[in-house]
Amino acid sequence: MTASIPMKHPDAAARVYDDEAFIVLPHKGQYKILNSVGTRVWALIDGSRSADDIAHVIADEYDTTFEKALSDVETFLGDLESNGMLAGKNVTPGENGANRNV
Amino acid sequence: MSEYTPSGLSPYANLIARSWNSAMPMTALWEITYACNHKCAFCYNCPERGRRELSKDQIIEGLHKIADLGCIFLVLSGGEPLTRPDFFDIAWAGKRLGFALRVYTNGYLVDEIVARKMRDLMPFEIEVSFHGSRAETFDKLTGVPGSFERVLQGIRNLRAQGLKVNMKCPITRWNQSELREIKALAESLGCHAEFDAVITPRDDGDTSPLALQADREFLEKLWSPEYADITHEEVPVPRNDTIVQANCGTGRSTVALDPYGNIYPCVQWRRSAGLITEVQDMRALWKESPVLNEVRRIALEIPKTTLKTCESGEFCSFCPGVAEVQTGDPRNIYPQVKMTSEIRKQKHSDFLSIQSKTAS
C-alpha cells in the first residue's frame, strides 16, 4: 500500500459538514460518514500523495509516531478500498471532480 | 487513531438532525423545466405562460453558486427534466461540481440510448413516477395513452444498465386498490416502490388535484397494520419534536429552484428569496434572506402553536407551504392534514387499546 498512490473513486461525491466527511457512493448505492480524523485522511487523498506522505501529515497533526500513523493510515485505506471508496486500478481519476472542498 | 476507520462512522441520522437544526442545506432540488410529456391530473406545477425558462448556461452558472452553499445532493426534477435536450450537459456539469445526482423523471423518454447515457452519468438515485399496475389506471392518471407500457420499458432499460430505480407512486383514489400489485411489479423489475398519500394543491392555489386524493375509507385501512407492508409502520407513531425543533426542513435542509431561477425554501413553499441569476453570494443569501429567515421562524413556531392547538397535532405531517397556498396562512390547519392526522391518531389509539387488552 505504501508504494501506491491512493485515489478517490471518480463517482464518489463528498462534502464536509462540521468536520465530518459525508461521502455518497452512487456506484454502491451507499453513504458513508467519516469522523474528523478520517475526514482529514480523505482530504489528503489527492491522487499525488502516497500512504507514507499521508502518514507524515497525520503524525505531525495528531501527535503520534510516524510508524503508528502509517499503520493506521494503511488500515484505513484498506477499509476505504474494500468499501468501494477508492478508485480501482482501471479507473481514471479526476473524471468528475468529485472531491469538492474535501 | 483507529477511531477513524469506517467501523466508527458517525450516524446518518445525527447528520440529518444537524442539517435541520443549523440550517445546513444538503440538497438542492432544481426543477429545470416545466415542460412535460405527461398531463397528470394531480400535478402541482404552474408554468407562467410566456415566461422564458433558464438556458443551459444560466443553470450551470447557478449550479456553481449552489455548490458554494455546500449541498451534496442535486435533484434534477421538472416537469420532465429529460424533455430538455441539454439535460445531460446540465447533469454532467452538476456531477463535475461534485454533486451526487438524483433524477426525478417519468421515464417516458428513457430508451436504450438514454439509459446508457444515464449509466455513464451514474446518478445516486433515479426516481420514476409510477401510477398504477394496469395500463388503464396508469394512462388515465398521466393523461397519455400508452404511457404505462412506455414507462415500464424505460424502467427496464435503466435496470438493464444496472441502475438503481425507485418507483414513486402518489396514492390517488384511482390507484389506491392497486398498491400491492404496484409493489409486486416493482419487485419483479428489481426496483423499490415508494408510496405517498399526500396530494397537494397546485402552486397557484387551485385545489382541483385534491379531488383525486385517496378516500377516507381507504386511508383508514392504509394506516392500519393491514397495510404495514406498504407504509412500513405497524402503527402510526406520534411526532418527535425534541431532536429536530422545526416542523420540517423548509429553509434548512433543502433549497429548491424553479425553471425561472426562483430560489425557494423548499419545493412546496413557493416564497421566492431571489433569482439565482441575480444572486452573487448564495451563502450570504441563505443566511440573511428575510424570506428564508421568516420561513425558518414560522417552521420553528408550528410545533409549539399550530400543532399544539390541533387535537391530533402530534400525528400531523403538516406542510406550511400547503397551508399558505390553500388557506393564505402557513400556520393554518388545512382540511386534508386534519383528516389524515385524525385517522392516524385513531389508528394509534386502536393499536394501544388492542395491546392493552392482549396484555390483560
PDB file of N, CA and C in Angstrom, chain B residues 70-151:
ATOM      1  N   GLY B  70     -22.843  24.416  -0.319  1.00  0.00           N
ATOM      2  CA  GLY B  70     -22.452  23.225   0.435  1.00  0.00           C
ATOM      3  C   GLY B  70     -23.376  22.032   0.279  1.00  0.00           C
ATOM      4  N   CYS B  71     -24.337  22.123  -0.629  1.00  0.00           N
ATOM      5  CA  CYS B  71     -25.218  20.974  -0.837  1.00  0.00           C
ATOM      6  C   CYS B  71     -24.431  19.829  -1.472  1.00  0.00           C
ATOM      7  N   ILE B  72     -24.727  18.623  -1.074  1.00  0.00           N
ATOM      8  CA  ILE B  72     -24.084  17.478  -1.738  1.00  0.00           C
ATOM      9  C   ILE B  72     -25.010  16.823  -2.745  1.00  0.00           C
ATOM     10  N   PHE B  73     -26.322  16.824  -2.468  1.00  0.00           N
ATOM     11  CA  PHE B  73     -27.256  16.217  -3.410  1.00  0.00           C
ATOM     12  C   PHE B  73     -27.815  17.281  -4.346  1.00  0.00           C
ATOM     13  N   LEU B  74     -27.865  16.947  -5.615  1.00  0.00           N
ATOM     14  CA  LEU B  74     -28.540  17.786  -6.598  1.00  0.00           C
ATOM     15  C   LEU B  74     -29.646  16.943  -7.217  1.00  0.00           C
ATOM     16  N   VAL B  75     -30.879  17.380  -6.989  1.00  0.00           N
ATOM     17  CA  VAL B  75     -32.020  16.687  -7.578  1.00  0.00           C
ATOM     18  C   VAL B  75     -32.408  17.436  -8.844  1.00  0.00           C
ATOM     19  N   LEU B  76     -32.409  16.750  -9.968  1.00  0.00           N
ATOM     20  CA  LEU B  76     -32.862  17.349 -11.222  1.00  0.00           C
ATOM     21  C   LEU B  76     -34.279  16.861 -11.469  1.00  0.00           C
ATOM     22  N   SER B  77     -35.196  17.833 -11.440  1.00  0.00           N
ATOM     23  CA  SER B  77     -36.606  17.490 -11.477  1.00  0.00           C
ATOM     24  C   SER B  77     -37.295  18.347 -12.527  1.00  0.00           C
ATOM     25  N   GLY B  78     -38.605  18.292 -12.550  1.00  0.00           N
ATOM     26  CA  GLY B  78     -39.343  19.090 -13.531  1.00  0.00           C
ATOM     27  C   GLY B  78     -40.741  19.396 -13.013  1.00  0.00           C
ATOM     28  N   GLY B  79     -41.706  19.478 -13.919  1.00  0.00           N
ATOM     29  CA  GLY B  79     -41.760  18.999 -15.290  1.00  0.00           C
ATOM     30  C   GLY B  79     -41.065  17.649 -15.476  1.00  0.00           C
ATOM     31  N   GLU B  80     -40.743  17.414 -16.706  1.00  0.00           N
ATOM     32  CA  GLU B  80     -39.984  16.211 -17.029  1.00  0.00           C
ATOM     33  C   GLU B  80     -38.593  16.660 -17.484  1.00  0.00           C
ATOM     34  N   PRO B  81     -37.576  16.456 -16.635  1.00  0.00           N
ATOM     35  CA  PRO B  81     -36.247  17.010 -16.953  1.00  0.00           C
ATOM     36  C   PRO B  81     -35.670  16.493 -18.268  1.00  0.00           C
ATOM     37  N   LEU B  82     -36.049  15.263 -18.640  1.00  0.00           N
ATOM     38  CA  LEU B  82     -35.464  14.705 -19.863  1.00  0.00           C
ATOM     39  C   LEU B  82     -36.063  15.314 -21.136  1.00  0.00           C
ATOM     40  N   THR B  83     -37.064  16.158 -21.005  1.00  0.00           N
ATOM     41  CA  THR B  83     -37.551  16.850 -22.211  1.00  0.00           C
ATOM     42  C   THR B  83     -36.567  17.931 -22.638  1.00  0.00           C
ATOM     43  N   ARG B  84     -35.647  18.305 -21.753  1.00  0.00           N
ATOM     44  CA  ARG B  84     -34.628  19.285 -22.150  1.00  0.00           C
ATOM     45  C   ARG B  84     -33.553  18.573 -22.964  1.00  0.00           C
ATOM     46  N   PRO B  85     -33.299  19.008 -24.193  1.00  0.00           N
ATOM     47  CA  PRO B  85     -32.260  18.353 -24.988  1.00  0.00           C
ATOM     48  C   PRO B  85     -30.876  18.490 -24.366  1.00  0.00           C
ATOM     49  N   ASP B  86     -30.716  19.482 -23.461  1.00  0.00           N
ATOM     50  CA  ASP B  86     -29.410  19.690 -22.821  1.00  0.00           C
ATOM     51  C   ASP B  86     -29.362  19.068 -21.422  1.00  0.00           C
ATOM     52  N   PHE B  87     -30.289  18.147 -21.153  1.00  0.00           N
ATOM     53  CA  PHE B  87     -30.331  17.552 -19.806  1.00  0.00           C
ATOM     54  C   PHE B  87     -28.975  16.988 -19.384  1.00  0.00           C
ATOM     55  N   PHE B  88     -28.353  16.210 -20.265  1.00  0.00           N
ATOM     56  CA  PHE B  88     -27.108  15.548 -19.843  1.00  0.00           C
ATOM     57  C   PHE B  88     -25.955  16.548 -19.692  1.00  0.00           C
ATOM     58  N   ASP B  89     -25.985  17.630 -20.449  1.00  0.00           N
ATOM     59  CA  ASP B  89     -24.959  18.676 -20.254  1.00  0.00           C
ATOM     60  C   ASP B  89     -25.090  19.271 -18.846  1.00  0.00           C
ATOM     61  N   ILE B  90     -26.336  19.542 -18.461  1.00  0.00           N
ATOM     62  CA  ILE B  90     -26.588  20.120 -17.128  1.00  0.00           C
ATOM     63  C   ILE B  90     -26.196  19.112 -16.046  1.00  0.00           C
ATOM     64  N   ALA B  91     -26.627  17.865 -16.247  1.00  0.00           N
ATOM     65  CA  ALA B  91     -26.352  16.843 -15.228  1.00  0.00           C
ATOM     66  C   ALA B  91     -24.849  16.623 -15.066  1.00  0.00           C
ATOM     67  N   TRP B  92     -24.113  16.574 -16.178  1.00  0.00           N
ATOM     68  CA  TRP B  92     -22.660  16.376 -16.085  1.00  0.00           C
ATOM     69  C   TRP B  92     -21.980  17.577 -15.425  1.00  0.00           C
ATOM     70  N   ALA B  93     -22.512  18.754 -15.701  1.00  0.00           N
ATOM     71  CA  ALA B  93     -21.944  19.939 -15.035  1.00  0.00           C
ATOM     72  C   ALA B  93     -22.115  19.802 -13.525  1.00  0.00           C
ATOM     73  N   GLY B  94     -23.288  19.329 -13.114  1.00  0.00           N
ATOM     74  CA  GLY B  94     -23.532  19.103 -11.683  1.00  0.00           C
ATOM     75  C   GLY B  94     -22.587  18.061 -11.119  1.00  0.00           C
ATOM     76  N   LYS B  95     -22.408  16.998 -11.872  1.00  0.00           N
ATOM     77  CA  LYS B  95     -21.522  15.930 -11.397  1.00  0.00           C
ATOM     78  C   LYS B  95     -20.083  16.444 -11.266  1.00  0.00           C
ATOM     79  N   ARG B  96     -19.650  17.216 -12.236  1.00  0.00           N
ATOM     80  CA  ARG B  96     -18.277  17.741 -12.183  1.00  0.00           C
ATOM     81  C   ARG B  96     -18.082  18.705 -11.021  1.00  0.00           C
ATOM     82  N   LEU B  97     -19.183  19.301 -10.593  1.00  0.00           N
ATOM     83  CA  LEU B  97     -19.086  20.197  -9.432  1.00  0.00           C
ATOM     84  C   LEU B  97     -19.110  19.417  -8.116  1.00  0.00           C
ATOM     85  N   GLY B  98     -19.205  18.110  -8.207  1.00  0.00           N
ATOM     86  CA  GLY B  98     -19.110  17.294  -7.004  1.00  0.00           C
ATOM     87  C   GLY B  98     -20.436  16.927  -6.379  1.00  0.00           C
ATOM     88  N   PHE B  99     -21.537  17.186  -7.067  1.00  0.00           N
ATOM     89  CA  PHE B  99     -22.831  16.784  -6.522  1.00  0.00           C
ATOM     90  C   PHE B  99     -23.055  15.283  -6.742  1.00  0.00           C
ATOM     91  N   ALA B 100     -23.766  14.678  -5.805  1.00  0.00           N
ATOM     92  CA  ALA B 100     -24.348  13.349  -6.032  1.00  0.00           C
ATOM     93  C   ALA B 100     -25.727  13.608  -6.626  1.00  0.00           C
ATOM     94  N   LEU B 101     -25.992  13.012  -7.762  1.00  0.00           N
ATOM     95  CA  LEU B 101     -27.211  13.366  -8.503  1.00  0.00           C
ATOM     96  C   LEU B 101     -28.380  12.453  -8.174  1.00  0.00           C
ATOM     97  N   ARG B 102     -29.534  13.081  -8.129  1.00  0.00           N
ATOM     98  CA  ARG B 102     -30.787  12.331  -8.107  1.00  0.00           C
ATOM     99  C   ARG B 102     -31.606  12.853  -9.278  1.00  0.00           C
ATOM    100  N   VAL B 103     -32.215  11.969 -10.017  1.00  0.00           N
ATOM    101  CA  VAL B 103     -33.016  12.380 -11.174  1.00  0.00           C
ATOM    102  C   VAL B 103     -34.452  11.947 -10.947  1.00  0.00           C
ATOM    103  N   TYR B 104     -35.361  12.923 -10.981  1.00  0.00           N
ATOM    104  CA  TYR B 104     -36.794  12.615 -10.873  1.00  0.00           C
ATOM    105  C   TYR B 104     -37.386  12.695 -12.272  1.00  0.00           C
ATOM    106  N   THR B 105     -37.813  11.566 -12.786  1.00  0.00           N
ATOM    107  CA  THR B 105     -38.289  11.517 -14.168  1.00  0.00           C
ATOM    108  C   THR B 105     -39.576  10.704 -14.242  1.00  0.00           C
ATOM    109  N   ASN B 106     -40.321  10.882 -15.339  1.00  0.00           N
ATOM    110  CA  ASN B 106     -41.462   9.996 -15.535  1.00  0.00           C
ATOM    111  C   ASN B 106     -41.075   8.779 -16.371  1.00  0.00           C
ATOM    112  N   GLY B 107     -39.834   8.726 -16.831  1.00  0.00           N
ATOM    113  CA  GLY B 107     -39.325   7.541 -17.516  1.00  0.00           C
ATOM    114  C   GLY B 107     -39.767   7.387 -18.962  1.00  0.00           C
ATOM    115  N   TYR B 108     -40.598   8.306 -19.420  1.00  0.00           N
ATOM    116  CA  TYR B 108     -41.218   8.140 -20.739  1.00  0.00           C
ATOM    117  C   TYR B 108     -40.199   8.207 -21.873  1.00  0.00           C
ATOM    118  N   LEU B 109     -39.140   8.989 -21.692  1.00  0.00           N
ATOM    119  CA  LEU B 109     -38.158   9.185 -22.775  1.00  0.00           C
ATOM    120  C   LEU B 109     -36.912   8.307 -22.624  1.00  0.00           C
ATOM    121  N   VAL B 110     -36.975   7.363 -21.687  1.00  0.00           N
ATOM    122  CA  VAL B 110     -35.768   6.563 -21.426  1.00  0.00           C
ATOM    123  C   VAL B 110     -35.703   5.375 -22.396  1.00  0.00           C
ATOM    124  N   ASP B 111     -35.153   5.597 -23.542  1.00  0.00           N
ATOM    125  CA  ASP B 111     -34.892   4.470 -24.451  1.00  0.00           C
ATOM    126  C   ASP B 111     -33.508   3.911 -24.126  1.00  0.00           C
ATOM    127  N   GLU B 112     -33.021   2.984 -24.939  1.00  0.00           N
ATOM    128  CA  GLU B 112     -31.743   2.341 -24.606  1.00  0.00           C
ATOM    129  C   GLU B 112     -30.582   3.338 -24.634  1.00  0.00           C
ATOM    130  N   ILE B 113     -30.646   4.304 -25.536  1.00  0.00           N
ATOM    131  CA  ILE B 113     -29.553   5.287 -25.626  1.00  0.00           C
ATOM    132  C   ILE B 113     -29.525   6.166 -24.375  1.00  0.00           C
ATOM    133  N   VAL B 114     -30.702   6.648 -23.976  1.00  0.00           N
ATOM    134  CA  VAL B 114     -30.769   7.484 -22.770  1.00  0.00           C
ATOM    135  C   VAL B 114     -30.332   6.673 -21.546  1.00  0.00           C
ATOM    136  N   ALA B 115     -30.727   5.416 -21.500  1.00  0.00           N
ATOM    137  CA  ALA B 115     -30.346   4.573 -20.354  1.00  0.00           C
ATOM    138  C   ALA B 115     -28.828   4.415 -20.291  1.00  0.00           C
ATOM    139  N   ARG B 116     -28.205   4.251 -21.449  1.00  0.00           N
ATOM    140  CA  ARG B 116     -26.734   4.129 -21.456  1.00  0.00           C
ATOM    141  C   ARG B 116     -26.073   5.430 -20.996  1.00  0.00           C
ATOM    142  N   LYS B 117     -26.623   6.544 -21.462  1.00  0.00           N
ATOM    143  CA  LYS B 117     -26.074   7.840 -21.015  1.00  0.00           C
ATOM    144  C   LYS B 117     -26.253   8.001 -19.506  1.00  0.00           C
ATOM    145  N   MET B 118     -27.376   7.502 -19.017  1.00  0.00           N
ATOM    146  CA  MET B 118     -27.638   7.594 -17.580  1.00  0.00           C
ATOM    147  C   MET B 118     -26.629   6.717 -16.813  1.00  0.00           C
ATOM    148  N   ARG B 119     -26.294   5.587 -17.394  1.00  0.00           N
ATOM    149  CA  ARG B 119     -25.313   4.696 -16.761  1.00  0.00           C
ATOM    150  C   ARG B 119     -23.952   5.394 -16.676  1.00  0.00           C
ATOM    151  N   ASP B 120     -23.580   6.091 -17.726  1.00  0.00           N
ATOM    152  CA  ASP B 120     -22.305   6.824 -17.699  1.00  0.00           C
ATOM    153  C   ASP B 120     -22.337   7.924 -16.642  1.00  0.00           C
ATOM    154  N   LEU B 121     -23.497   8.550 -16.528  1.00  0.00           N
ATOM    155  CA  LEU B 121     -23.648   9.639 -15.561  1.00  0.00           C
ATOM    156  C   LEU B 121     -23.596   9.117 -14.133  1.00  0.00           C
ATOM    157  N   MET B 122     -24.125   7.926 -13.938  1.00  0.00           N
ATOM    158  CA  MET B 122     -24.183   7.255 -12.640  1.00  0.00           C
ATOM    159  C   MET B 122     -24.779   8.130 -11.534  1.00  0.00           C
ATOM    160  N   PRO B 123     -26.072   8.451 -11.655  1.00  0.00           N
ATOM    161  CA  PRO B 123     -26.709   9.173 -10.549  1.00  0.00           C
ATOM    162  C   PRO B 123     -26.821   8.274  -9.322  1.00  0.00           C
ATOM    163  N   PHE B 124     -26.900   8.884  -8.178  1.00  0.00           N
ATOM    164  CA  PHE B 124     -27.072   8.114  -6.948  1.00  0.00           C
ATOM    165  C   PHE B 124     -28.432   7.427  -6.956  1.00  0.00           C
ATOM    166  N   GLU B 125     -29.401   8.106  -7.539  1.00  0.00           N
ATOM    167  CA  GLU B 125     -30.760   7.573  -7.493  1.00  0.00           C
ATOM    168  C   GLU B 125     -31.557   8.104  -8.678  1.00  0.00           C
ATOM    169  N   ILE B 126     -32.401   7.244  -9.225  1.00  0.00           N
ATOM    170  CA  ILE B 126     -33.356   7.673 -10.242  1.00  0.00           C
ATOM    171  C   ILE B 126     -34.739   7.340  -9.706  1.00  0.00           C
ATOM    172  N   GLU B 127     -35.576   8.346  -9.615  1.00  0.00           N
ATOM    173  CA  GLU B 127     -36.940   8.105  -9.166  1.00  0.00           C
ATOM    174  C   GLU B 127     -37.870   8.248 -10.357  1.00  0.00           C
ATOM    175  N   VAL B 128     -38.633   7.200 -10.616  1.00  0.00           N
ATOM    176  CA  VAL B 128     -39.586   7.219 -11.725  1.00  0.00           C
ATOM    177  C   VAL B 128     -41.004   7.245 -11.148  1.00  0.00           C
ATOM    178  N   SER B 129     -41.764   8.239 -11.552  1.00  0.00           N
ATOM    179  CA  SER B 129     -43.158   8.318 -11.092  1.00  0.00           C
ATOM    180  C   SER B 129     -43.923   7.149 -11.694  1.00  0.00           C
ATOM    181  N   PHE B 130     -44.684   6.481 -10.844  1.00  0.00           N
ATOM    182  CA  PHE B 130     -45.400   5.299 -11.328  1.00  0.00           C
ATOM    183  C   PHE B 130     -46.805   5.310 -10.747  1.00  0.00           C
ATOM    184  N   HIS B 131     -47.786   5.059 -11.579  1.00  0.00           N
ATOM    185  CA  HIS B 131     -49.152   5.414 -11.185  1.00  0.00           C
ATOM    186  C   HIS B 131     -50.157   4.281 -11.143  1.00  0.00           C
ATOM    187  N   GLY B 132     -49.774   3.099 -11.532  1.00  0.00           N
ATOM    188  CA  GLY B 132     -50.768   2.021 -11.498  1.00  0.00           C
ATOM    189  C   GLY B 132     -50.156   0.721 -11.960  1.00  0.00           C
ATOM    190  N   SER B 133     -50.821  -0.373 -11.610  1.00  0.00           N
ATOM    191  CA  SER B 133     -50.325  -1.683 -12.047  1.00  0.00           C
ATOM    192  C   SER B 133     -50.965  -2.082 -13.370  1.00  0.00           C
ATOM    193  N   ARG B 134     -51.953  -1.309 -13.791  1.00  0.00           N
ATOM    194  CA  ARG B 134     -52.647  -1.629 -15.047  1.00  0.00           C
ATOM    195  C   ARG B 134     -52.573  -0.414 -15.970  1.00  0.00           C
ATOM    196  N   ALA B 135     -52.476  -0.680 -17.253  1.00  0.00           N
ATOM    197  CA  ALA B 135     -52.368   0.411 -18.231  1.00  0.00           C
ATOM    198  C   ALA B 135     -53.561   1.359 -18.118  1.00  0.00           C
ATOM    199  N   GLU B 136     -54.710   0.806 -17.877  1.00  0.00           N
ATOM    200  CA  GLU B 136     -55.927   1.627 -17.831  1.00  0.00           C
ATOM    201  C   GLU B 136     -55.813   2.706 -16.726  1.00  0.00           C
ATOM    202  N   THR B 137     -55.378   2.281 -15.567  1.00  0.00           N
ATOM    203  CA  THR B 137     -55.244   3.217 -14.441  1.00  0.00           C
ATOM    204  C   THR B 137     -54.111   4.214 -14.703  1.00  0.00           C
ATOM    205  N   PHE B 138     -52.977   3.671 -15.081  1.00  0.00           N
ATOM    206  CA  PHE B 138     -51.773   4.477 -15.274  1.00  0.00           C
ATOM    207  C   PHE B 138     -52.019   5.562 -16.326  1.00  0.00           C
ATOM    208  N   ASP B 139     -52.539   5.144 -17.464  1.00  0.00           N
ATOM    209  CA  ASP B 139     -52.729   6.085 -18.577  1.00  0.00           C
ATOM    210  C   ASP B 139     -53.791   7.127 -18.241  1.00  0.00           C
ATOM    211  N   LYS B 140     -54.771   6.713 -17.433  1.00  0.00           N
ATOM    212  CA  LYS B 140     -55.805   7.673 -17.021  1.00  0.00           C
ATOM    213  C   LYS B 140     -55.186   8.762 -16.134  1.00  0.00           C
ATOM    214  N   LEU B 141     -54.263   8.358 -15.257  1.00  0.00           N
ATOM    215  CA  LEU B 141     -53.645   9.341 -14.361  1.00  0.00           C
ATOM    216  C   LEU B 141     -52.647  10.245 -15.084  1.00  0.00           C
ATOM    217  N   THR B 142     -51.937   9.689 -16.056  1.00  0.00           N
ATOM    218  CA  THR B 142     -50.962  10.536 -16.782  1.00  0.00           C
ATOM    219  C   THR B 142     -51.628  11.310 -17.920  1.00  0.00           C
ATOM    220  N   GLY B 143     -52.789  10.855 -18.321  1.00  0.00           N
ATOM    221  CA  GLY B 143     -53.477  11.510 -19.442  1.00  0.00           C
ATOM    222  C   GLY B 143     -52.839  11.205 -20.783  1.00  0.00           C
ATOM    223  N   VAL B 144     -51.979  10.181 -20.819  1.00  0.00           N
ATOM    224  CA  VAL B 144     -51.272   9.857 -22.062  1.00  0.00           C
ATOM    225  C   VAL B 144     -51.452   8.362 -22.389  1.00  0.00           C
ATOM    226  N   PRO B 145     -52.237   8.062 -23.396  1.00  0.00           N
ATOM    227  CA  PRO B 145     -52.403   6.658 -23.776  1.00  0.00           C
ATOM    228  C   PRO B 145     -51.056   6.030 -24.132  1.00  0.00           C
ATOM    229  N   GLY B 146     -50.854   4.816 -23.661  1.00  0.00           N
ATOM    230  CA  GLY B 146     -49.600   4.111 -23.966  1.00  0.00           C
ATOM    231  C   GLY B 146     -48.470   4.423 -23.004  1.00  0.00           C
ATOM    232  N   SER B 147     -48.697   5.331 -22.067  1.00  0.00           N
ATOM    233  CA  SER B 147     -47.599   5.726 -21.165  1.00  0.00           C
ATOM    234  C   SER B 147     -47.178   4.574 -20.247  1.00  0.00           C
ATOM    235  N   PHE B 148     -48.130   3.744 -19.840  1.00  0.00           N
ATOM    236  CA  PHE B 148     -47.797   2.624 -18.942  1.00  0.00           C
ATOM    237  C   PHE B 148     -46.721   1.739 -19.576  1.00  0.00           C
ATOM    238  N   GLU B 149     -46.996   1.293 -20.798  1.00  0.00           N
ATOM    239  CA  GLU B 149     -46.054   0.369 -21.450  1.00  0.00           C
ATOM    240  C   GLU B 149     -44.713   1.058 -21.690  1.00  0.00           C
ATOM    241  N   ARG B 150     -44.770   2.314 -22.079  1.00  0.00           N
ATOM    242  CA  ARG B 150     -43.533   3.017 -22.413  1.00  0.00           C
ATOM    243  C   ARG B 150     -42.684   3.289 -21.168  1.00  0.00           C
ATOM    244  N   VAL B 151     -43.334   3.644 -20.078  1.00  0.00           N
ATOM    245  CA  VAL B 151     -42.587   3.890 -18.836  1.00  0.00           C
ATOM    246  C   VAL B 151     -42.004   2.582 -18.303  1.00  0.00           C
TER     247      VAL B 151
END
